[in-house]
């Protein structure tokens, strides 16, 4: 009887944060992300320099080294986007922050700019995992995509359990 008073769990569609190619998280050549230790999700190979918000939400983290950011979606899903592998060691070189922590953003809002050519010259792997760090609390439906467009291609449907 009380179920009729419970709020319906909100489904959030999570869009590609970059333009490029999507890949399974298990194929990321990094043990932490590939084993889903940080949470379930997907990864991308970037074709452009902008990394954007994958959904409407609040920026909860912009790493001091600018290699990663977190956003909390309207349904509470905590999304971490980590640009490249071993990029924390660059101490922000090759990255430009476009928003501040605490800002509310819409899907497709540019968050970070990446100097891909400079990072490629340094042989930095730009595989970019996007994980829902609290994925155990959600039903995730990872959609089949290959080529994705930032802010336009839905890659995950996420519903609170």
Short mmCIF file of C-alpha atoms in Angstrom, two decimals:
data_model
loop_
_atom_site.label_atom_id
_atom_site.label_comp_id
_atom_site.label_asym_id
_atom_site.label_seq_id
_atom_site.Cartn_x
_atom_site.Cartn_y
_atom_site.Cartn_z
CA UNK A 1 0.00 0.00 0.00
CA UNK A 2 2.81 2.44 0.87
CA UNK A 3 4.54 1.79 -2.43
CA UNK A 4 2.23 4.26 -4.11
CA UNK A 5 3.75 7.04 -1.97
CA UNK A 6 7.34 6.18 -2.87
CA UNK A 7 9.08 8.36 -5.42
CA UNK A 8 9.62 6.73 -8.77
CA UNK A 9 13.29 6.17 -9.34
CA UNK A 10 14.54 8.61 -11.96
CA UNK A 11 16.28 7.19 -14.97
CA UNK A 12 19.21 9.26 -16.19
CA UNK A 13 20.66 8.93 -19.64
CA UNK A 14 24.42 9.39 -19.66
CA UNK A 15 25.87 10.74 -22.89
CA UNK A 16 29.31 10.43 -24.40
CA UNK A 17 31.54 13.10 -22.83
CA UNK A 18 33.78 13.12 -25.92
CA UNK A 19 33.61 12.63 -29.65
CA UNK A 20 35.45 9.48 -30.63
CA UNK A 21 35.14 5.72 -30.23
CA UNK A 22 33.54 3.91 -27.30
CA UNK A 23 35.05 0.73 -25.88
CA UNK A 24 34.23 -1.73 -23.12
CA UNK A 25 35.76 -0.87 -19.78
CA UNK A 26 37.31 -4.36 -19.61
CA UNK A 27 39.46 -3.43 -22.62
CA UNK A 28 41.12 -0.48 -20.84
CA UNK A 29 44.82 -1.30 -20.34
CA UNK A 30 44.70 -0.28 -16.67
CA UNK A 31 44.00 -2.79 -13.90
CA UNK A 32 42.00 -0.37 -11.72
CA UNK A 33 39.57 0.65 -14.47
CA UNK A 34 39.62 -2.58 -16.51
CA UNK A 35 38.67 -4.67 -13.47
CA UNK A 36 35.86 -2.20 -12.59
CA UNK A 37 37.45 -1.61 -9.19
CA UNK A 38 36.33 2.05 -9.38
CA UNK A 39 32.85 1.15 -10.69
CA UNK A 40 31.13 0.05 -13.87
CA UNK A 41 31.07 2.13 -17.03
CA UNK A 42 32.68 2.55 -20.45
CA UNK A 43 35.76 4.14 -22.01
CA UNK A 44 36.56 6.25 -25.03
CA UNK A 45 39.31 7.11 -27.48
CA UNK A 46 39.16 10.88 -28.06
CA UNK A 47 38.96 12.47 -31.51
CA UNK A 48 38.66 16.05 -30.23
CA UNK A 49 40.12 18.25 -27.49
CA UNK A 50 36.99 18.92 -25.40
CA UNK A 51 35.68 16.72 -22.60
CA UNK A 52 32.09 17.62 -21.71
CA UNK A 53 29.48 16.90 -19.05
CA UNK A 54 27.79 13.56 -19.79
CA UNK A 55 24.53 14.63 -18.14
CA UNK A 56 22.88 17.40 -16.18
CA UNK A 57 24.33 17.60 -12.69
CA UNK A 58 26.79 19.22 -10.32
CA UNK A 59 30.56 19.16 -10.76
CA UNK A 60 31.70 17.52 -7.54
CA UNK A 61 35.39 17.22 -8.34
CA UNK A 62 37.96 18.76 -10.64
CA UNK A 63 41.26 17.07 -9.84
CA UNK A 64 44.05 19.47 -8.92
CA UNK A 65 46.07 17.84 -11.71
CA UNK A 66 43.13 18.46 -14.11
CA UNK A 67 43.25 14.89 -15.46
CA UNK A 68 39.85 13.91 -14.06
CA UNK A 69 36.52 15.30 -12.94
CA UNK A 70 33.43 14.07 -11.15
CA UNK A 71 29.80 14.96 -11.68
CA UNK A 72 26.78 13.91 -9.64
CA UNK A 73 23.72 13.30 -11.81
CA UNK A 74 20.18 14.32 -10.81
CA UNK A 75 19.47 10.75 -9.62
CA UNK A 76 22.57 10.66 -7.39
CA UNK A 77 24.80 8.65 -9.75
CA UNK A 78 28.42 9.69 -9.16
CA UNK A 79 30.29 9.76 -12.45
CA UNK A 80 34.07 9.96 -12.72
CA UNK A 81 35.74 10.80 -16.03
CA UNK A 82 39.47 10.12 -16.10
CA UNK A 83 41.21 11.56 -19.16
CA UNK A 84 44.01 9.26 -20.27
CA UNK A 85 46.09 6.77 -18.33
CA UNK A 86 48.96 7.88 -16.07
CA UNK A 87 47.96 11.50 -16.72
CA UNK A 88 48.01 12.33 -12.99
CA UNK A 89 51.81 12.50 -13.32
CA UNK A 90 51.54 15.45 -15.74
CA UNK A 91 50.48 17.79 -12.90
CA UNK A 92 47.98 19.58 -15.14
CA UNK A 93 50.23 19.99 -18.18
CA UNK A 94 48.15 19.58 -21.33
CA UNK A 95 44.83 20.30 -19.59
CA UNK A 96 42.74 23.44 -19.21
CA UNK A 97 39.90 23.68 -16.69
CA UNK A 98 36.73 25.30 -18.07
CA UNK A 99 34.42 25.02 -15.01
CA UNK A 100 34.79 25.04 -11.24
CA UNK A 101 33.84 22.49 -8.63
CA UNK A 102 30.29 23.09 -7.38
CA UNK A 103 28.97 24.41 -10.70
CA UNK A 104 25.71 23.05 -12.04
CA UNK A 105 26.06 22.03 -15.68
CA UNK A 106 23.94 20.70 -18.51
CA UNK A 107 24.82 17.76 -20.73
CA UNK A 108 27.39 18.79 -23.29
CA UNK A 109 28.86 21.65 -21.21
CA UNK A 110 32.64 21.75 -21.86
CA UNK A 111 34.48 20.82 -18.64
CA UNK A 112 38.13 20.34 -19.69
CA UNK A 113 40.21 21.08 -22.77
CA UNK A 114 42.92 18.55 -23.62
CA UNK A 115 45.99 19.38 -25.70
CA UNK A 116 45.91 16.00 -27.47
CA UNK A 117 48.82 16.73 -29.80
CA UNK A 118 51.11 17.70 -26.90
CA UNK A 119 50.11 14.61 -24.91
CA UNK A 120 50.56 12.31 -27.91
CA UNK A 121 54.09 13.70 -28.37
CA UNK A 122 54.76 12.53 -24.79
CA UNK A 123 53.33 9.07 -25.66
CA UNK A 124 50.44 9.51 -23.23
CA UNK A 125 47.65 6.97 -23.72
CA UNK A 126 44.45 9.02 -23.99
CA UNK A 127 42.00 6.18 -23.34
CA UNK A 128 39.35 7.88 -21.18
CA UNK A 129 37.32 5.77 -18.72
CA UNK A 130 33.93 7.01 -17.51
CA UNK A 131 32.73 5.09 -14.46
CA UNK A 132 29.77 5.34 -12.11
CA UNK A 133 31.63 5.06 -8.82
CA UNK A 134 28.46 4.11 -6.92
CA UNK A 135 27.31 1.73 -9.70
CA UNK A 136 26.31 -0.96 -7.15
CA UNK A 137 23.32 1.27 -6.30
CA UNK A 138 22.11 1.45 -9.91
CA UNK A 139 20.83 -0.68 -12.74
CA UNK A 140 23.04 0.22 -15.69
CA UNK A 141 22.25 -0.50 -19.28
CA UNK A 142 25.36 0.09 -21.38
CA UNK A 143 24.23 0.75 -24.93
CA UNK A 144 26.10 -0.62 -27.93
CA UNK A 145 27.97 2.16 -29.66
CA UNK A 146 31.15 2.46 -31.64
CA UNK A 147 31.48 6.00 -32.92
CA UNK A 148 30.07 8.55 -30.45
CA UNK A 149 29.38 12.28 -30.49
CA UNK A 150 29.93 14.35 -27.36
CA UNK A 151 26.62 15.31 -25.76
CA UNK A 152 24.59 13.56 -28.46
CA UNK A 153 25.16 9.79 -28.16
CA UNK A 154 23.54 8.05 -25.17
CA UNK A 155 25.99 5.45 -23.84
CA UNK A 156 24.47 4.39 -20.50
CA UNK A 157 20.95 4.34 -19.10
CA UNK A 158 21.17 4.56 -15.32
CA UNK A 159 18.30 3.88 -12.88
CA UNK A 160 18.53 3.85 -9.06
CA UNK A 161 17.76 0.39 -7.65
#
